[in-house]
PDB file of C-alpha atoms in Angstrom:
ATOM      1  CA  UNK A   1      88.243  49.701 107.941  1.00 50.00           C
ATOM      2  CA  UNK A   2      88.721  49.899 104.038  1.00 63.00           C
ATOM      3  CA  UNK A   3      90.419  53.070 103.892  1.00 89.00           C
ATOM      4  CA  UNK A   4      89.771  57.028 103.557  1.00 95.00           C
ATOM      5  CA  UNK A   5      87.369  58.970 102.041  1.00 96.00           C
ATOM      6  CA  UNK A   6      88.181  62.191 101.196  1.00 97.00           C
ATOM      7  CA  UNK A   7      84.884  64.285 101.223  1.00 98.00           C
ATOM      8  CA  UNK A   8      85.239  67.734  99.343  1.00 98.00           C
ATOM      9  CA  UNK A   9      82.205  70.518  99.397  1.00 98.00           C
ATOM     10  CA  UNK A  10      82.743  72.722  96.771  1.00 98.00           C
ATOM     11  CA  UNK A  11      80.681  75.747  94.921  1.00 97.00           C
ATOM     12  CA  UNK A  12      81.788  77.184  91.964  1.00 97.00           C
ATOM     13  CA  UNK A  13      85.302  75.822  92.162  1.00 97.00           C
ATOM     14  CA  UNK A  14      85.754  74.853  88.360  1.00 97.00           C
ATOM     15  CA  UNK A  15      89.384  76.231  88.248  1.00 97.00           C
ATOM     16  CA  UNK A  16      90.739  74.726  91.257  1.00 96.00           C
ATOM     17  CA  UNK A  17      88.726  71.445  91.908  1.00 98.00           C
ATOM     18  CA  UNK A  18      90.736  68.893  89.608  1.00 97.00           C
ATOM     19  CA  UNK A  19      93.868  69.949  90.953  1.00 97.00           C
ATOM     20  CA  UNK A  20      92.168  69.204  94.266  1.00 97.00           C
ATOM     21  CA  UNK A  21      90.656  66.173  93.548  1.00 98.00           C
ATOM     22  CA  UNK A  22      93.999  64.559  91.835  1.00 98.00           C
ATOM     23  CA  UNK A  23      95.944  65.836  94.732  1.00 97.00           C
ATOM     24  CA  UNK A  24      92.796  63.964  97.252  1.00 97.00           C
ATOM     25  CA  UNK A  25      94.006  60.919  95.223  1.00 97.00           C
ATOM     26  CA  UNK A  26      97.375  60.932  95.515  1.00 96.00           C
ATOM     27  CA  UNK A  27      97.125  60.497  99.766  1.00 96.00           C
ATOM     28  CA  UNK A  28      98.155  57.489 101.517  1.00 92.00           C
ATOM     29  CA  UNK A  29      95.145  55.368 102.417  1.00 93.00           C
ATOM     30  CA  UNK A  30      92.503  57.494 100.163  1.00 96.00           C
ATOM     31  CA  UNK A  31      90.301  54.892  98.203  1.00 93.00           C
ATOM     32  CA  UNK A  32      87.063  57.245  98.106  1.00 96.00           C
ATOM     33  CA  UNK A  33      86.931  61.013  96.792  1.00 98.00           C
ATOM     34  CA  UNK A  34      83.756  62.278  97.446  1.00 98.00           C
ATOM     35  CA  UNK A  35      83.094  66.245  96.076  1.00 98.00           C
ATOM     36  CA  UNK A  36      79.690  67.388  96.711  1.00 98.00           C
ATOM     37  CA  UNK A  37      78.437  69.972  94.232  1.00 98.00           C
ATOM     38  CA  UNK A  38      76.715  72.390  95.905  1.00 97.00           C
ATOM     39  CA  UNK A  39      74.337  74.530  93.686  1.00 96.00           C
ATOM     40  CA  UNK A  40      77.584  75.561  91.728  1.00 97.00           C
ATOM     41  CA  UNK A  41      76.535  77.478  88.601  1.00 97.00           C
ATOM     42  CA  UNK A  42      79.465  76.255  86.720  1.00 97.00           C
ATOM     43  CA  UNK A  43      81.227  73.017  85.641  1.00 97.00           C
ATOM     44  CA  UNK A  44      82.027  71.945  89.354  1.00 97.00           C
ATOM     45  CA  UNK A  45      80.661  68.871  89.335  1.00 97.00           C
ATOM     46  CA  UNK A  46      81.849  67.697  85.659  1.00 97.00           C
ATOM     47  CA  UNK A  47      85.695  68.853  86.708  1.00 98.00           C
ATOM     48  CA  UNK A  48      85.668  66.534  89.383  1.00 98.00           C
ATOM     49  CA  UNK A  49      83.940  63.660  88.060  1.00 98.00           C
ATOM     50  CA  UNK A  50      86.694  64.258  84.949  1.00 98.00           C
ATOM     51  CA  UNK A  51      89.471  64.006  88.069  1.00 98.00           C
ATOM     52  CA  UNK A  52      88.126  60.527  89.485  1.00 97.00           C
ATOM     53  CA  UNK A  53      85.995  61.842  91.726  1.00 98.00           C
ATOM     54  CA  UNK A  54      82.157  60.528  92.878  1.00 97.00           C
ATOM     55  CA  UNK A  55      80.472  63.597  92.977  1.00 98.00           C
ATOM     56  CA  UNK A  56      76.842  63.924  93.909  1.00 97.00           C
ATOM     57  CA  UNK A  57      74.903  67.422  93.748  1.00 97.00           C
ATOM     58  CA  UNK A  58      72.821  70.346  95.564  1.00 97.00           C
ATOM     59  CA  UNK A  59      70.228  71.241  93.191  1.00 96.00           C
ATOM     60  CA  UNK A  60      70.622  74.920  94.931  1.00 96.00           C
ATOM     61  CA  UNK A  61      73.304  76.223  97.207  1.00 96.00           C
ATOM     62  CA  UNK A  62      72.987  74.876 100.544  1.00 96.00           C
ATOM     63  CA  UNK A  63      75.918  75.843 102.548  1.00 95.00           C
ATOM     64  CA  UNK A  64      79.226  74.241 103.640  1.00 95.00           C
ATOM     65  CA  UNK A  65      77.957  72.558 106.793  1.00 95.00           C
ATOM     66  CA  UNK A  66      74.945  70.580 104.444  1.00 96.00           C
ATOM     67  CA  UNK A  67      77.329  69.578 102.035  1.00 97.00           C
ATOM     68  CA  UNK A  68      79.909  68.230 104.280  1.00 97.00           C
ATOM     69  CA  UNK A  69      76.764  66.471 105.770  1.00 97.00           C
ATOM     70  CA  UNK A  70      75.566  65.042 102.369  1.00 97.00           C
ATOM     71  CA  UNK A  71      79.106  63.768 101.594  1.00 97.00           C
ATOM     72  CA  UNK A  72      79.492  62.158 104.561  1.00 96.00           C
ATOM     73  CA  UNK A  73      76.065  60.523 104.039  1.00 96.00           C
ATOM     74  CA  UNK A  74      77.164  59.722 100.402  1.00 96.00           C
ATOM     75  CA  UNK A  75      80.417  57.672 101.811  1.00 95.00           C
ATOM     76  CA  UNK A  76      78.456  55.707 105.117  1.00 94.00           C
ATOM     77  CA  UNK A  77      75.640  54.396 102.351  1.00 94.00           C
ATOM     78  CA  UNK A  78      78.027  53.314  99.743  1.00 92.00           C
ATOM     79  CA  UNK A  79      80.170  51.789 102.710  1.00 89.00           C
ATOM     80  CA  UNK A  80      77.499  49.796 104.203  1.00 84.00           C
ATOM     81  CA  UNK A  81      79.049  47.809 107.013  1.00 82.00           C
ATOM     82  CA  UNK A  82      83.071  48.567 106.384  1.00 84.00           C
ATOM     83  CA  UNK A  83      82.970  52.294 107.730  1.00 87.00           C
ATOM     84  CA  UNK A  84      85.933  54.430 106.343  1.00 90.00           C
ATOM     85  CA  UNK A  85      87.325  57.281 107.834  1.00 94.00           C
ATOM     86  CA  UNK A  86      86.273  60.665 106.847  1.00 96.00           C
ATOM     87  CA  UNK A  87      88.701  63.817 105.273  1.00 96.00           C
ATOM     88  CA  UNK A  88      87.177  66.930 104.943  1.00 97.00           C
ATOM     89  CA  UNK A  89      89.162  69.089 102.469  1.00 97.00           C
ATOM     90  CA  UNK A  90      88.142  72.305 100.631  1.00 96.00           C
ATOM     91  CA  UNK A  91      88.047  72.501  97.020  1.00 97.00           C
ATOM     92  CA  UNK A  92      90.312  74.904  96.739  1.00 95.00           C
ATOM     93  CA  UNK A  93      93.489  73.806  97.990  1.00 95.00           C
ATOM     94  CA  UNK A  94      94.437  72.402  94.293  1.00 95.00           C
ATOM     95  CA  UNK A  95      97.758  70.776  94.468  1.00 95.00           C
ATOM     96  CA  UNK A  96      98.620  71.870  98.287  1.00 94.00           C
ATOM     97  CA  UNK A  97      95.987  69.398  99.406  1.00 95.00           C
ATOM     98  CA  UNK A  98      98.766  66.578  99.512  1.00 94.00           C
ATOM     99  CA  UNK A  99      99.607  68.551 102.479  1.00 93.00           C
ATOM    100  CA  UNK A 100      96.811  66.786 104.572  1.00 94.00           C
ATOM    101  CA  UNK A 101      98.455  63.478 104.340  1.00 93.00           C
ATOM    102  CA  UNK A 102      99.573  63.939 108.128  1.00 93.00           C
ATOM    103  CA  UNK A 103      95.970  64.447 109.271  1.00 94.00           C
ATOM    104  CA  UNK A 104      95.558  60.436 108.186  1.00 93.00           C
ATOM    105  CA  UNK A 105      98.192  58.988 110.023  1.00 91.00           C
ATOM    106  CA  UNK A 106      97.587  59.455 113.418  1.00 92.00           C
ATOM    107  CA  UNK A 107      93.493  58.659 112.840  1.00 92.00           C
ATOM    108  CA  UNK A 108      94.513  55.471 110.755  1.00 90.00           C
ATOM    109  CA  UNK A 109      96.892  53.752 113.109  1.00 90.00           C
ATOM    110  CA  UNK A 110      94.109  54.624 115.933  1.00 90.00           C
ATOM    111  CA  UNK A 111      96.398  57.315 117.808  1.00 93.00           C
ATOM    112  CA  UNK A 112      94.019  59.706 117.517  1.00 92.00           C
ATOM    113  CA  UNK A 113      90.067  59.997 116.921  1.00 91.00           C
ATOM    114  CA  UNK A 114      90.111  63.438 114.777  1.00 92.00           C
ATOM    115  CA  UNK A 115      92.659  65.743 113.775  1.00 92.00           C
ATOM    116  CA  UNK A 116      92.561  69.128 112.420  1.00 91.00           C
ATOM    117  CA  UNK A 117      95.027  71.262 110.326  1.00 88.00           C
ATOM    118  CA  UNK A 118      96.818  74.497 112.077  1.00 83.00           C
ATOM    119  CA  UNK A 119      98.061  76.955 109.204  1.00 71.00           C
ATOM    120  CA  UNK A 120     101.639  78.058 109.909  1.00 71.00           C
ATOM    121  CA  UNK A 121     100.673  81.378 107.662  1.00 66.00           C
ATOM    122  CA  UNK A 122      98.346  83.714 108.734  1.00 58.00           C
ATOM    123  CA  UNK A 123      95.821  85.451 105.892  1.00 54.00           C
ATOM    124  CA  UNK A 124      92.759  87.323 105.906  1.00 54.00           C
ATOM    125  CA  UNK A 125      89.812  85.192 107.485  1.00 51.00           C
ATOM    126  CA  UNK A 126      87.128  87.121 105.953  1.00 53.00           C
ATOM    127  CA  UNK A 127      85.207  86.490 108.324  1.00 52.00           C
ATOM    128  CA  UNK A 128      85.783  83.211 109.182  1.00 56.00           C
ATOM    129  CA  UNK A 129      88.150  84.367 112.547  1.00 59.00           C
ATOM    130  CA  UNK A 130      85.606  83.352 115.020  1.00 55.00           C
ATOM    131  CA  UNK A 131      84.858  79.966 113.423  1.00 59.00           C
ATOM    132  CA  UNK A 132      89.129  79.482 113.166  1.00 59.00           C
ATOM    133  CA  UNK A 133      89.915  80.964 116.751  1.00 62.00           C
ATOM    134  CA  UNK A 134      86.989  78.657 118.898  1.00 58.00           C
ATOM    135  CA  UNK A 135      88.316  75.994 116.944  1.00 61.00           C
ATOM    136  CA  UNK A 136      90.975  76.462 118.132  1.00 66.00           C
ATOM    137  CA  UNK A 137      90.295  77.441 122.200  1.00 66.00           C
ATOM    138  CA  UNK A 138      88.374  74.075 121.909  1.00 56.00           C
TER     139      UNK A 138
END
């Protein structure tokens, strides 16, 4: 194992991305920050790559799910046969996303196979309650 990729979808997130990306880079373990452009109609994808991060693009908006899909696709060929483990952070967390540096630990030292973060604040879903609360009951 050579490390941890940190893979990052992110649409129109020019404001908030390089404070993401050098925060990605800061993590214990992280060799690999992956953001996957997708379809953004501003300078996503430039911020980014200006951070230190790979970025590779959607030529048109594709959704969350394909780009987490592409990035993880992105990492396993440029890994060939030393695998790394997978991150999945949104773009805009700017500088709280050294906050995920206890989701690593427990998946690097083999403790556990996949970990997910639990917000101690609650805010608006927008929508996105049903996707939070069966992730949750599962």
């Amino acid at each position: 194992m050579t490390g941890t990729a940190v893979i990052i979808p992110a649409k129109d997130e020019a404001d908030r991305i390089g404070a993401t990306v050098a925060a990605a880079l800061e993590l214990a373990g992280v060799d690999l920050v992956m953001v996957v452009d997708d379809g953004s109609a501003d300078q996503t994808g430039r911020v980014a790559k200006a951070a230190g991060a790979r970025v590779i693009r959607h030529s048109r908006n594709r959704g969350k799910a394909a780009a987490m899909e592409s990035g993880a696709e992105a990492v396993r060929l440029l890994d060939g046969e030393s695998p790394r483990h997978l991150l999945f952070l949104d773009a805009d967390l700017g500088e709280t996303a050294r906050a995920a540096d206890p989701l690593i630990k427990p998946v690097a030292a083999g403790e556990a196979d996949m970990t997910i973060a639990v917000f101690v604040t609650r805010v608006k879903l927008g929508g996105h309650g049903f996707v939070v609360n069966l992730a949750r009951r599962g």
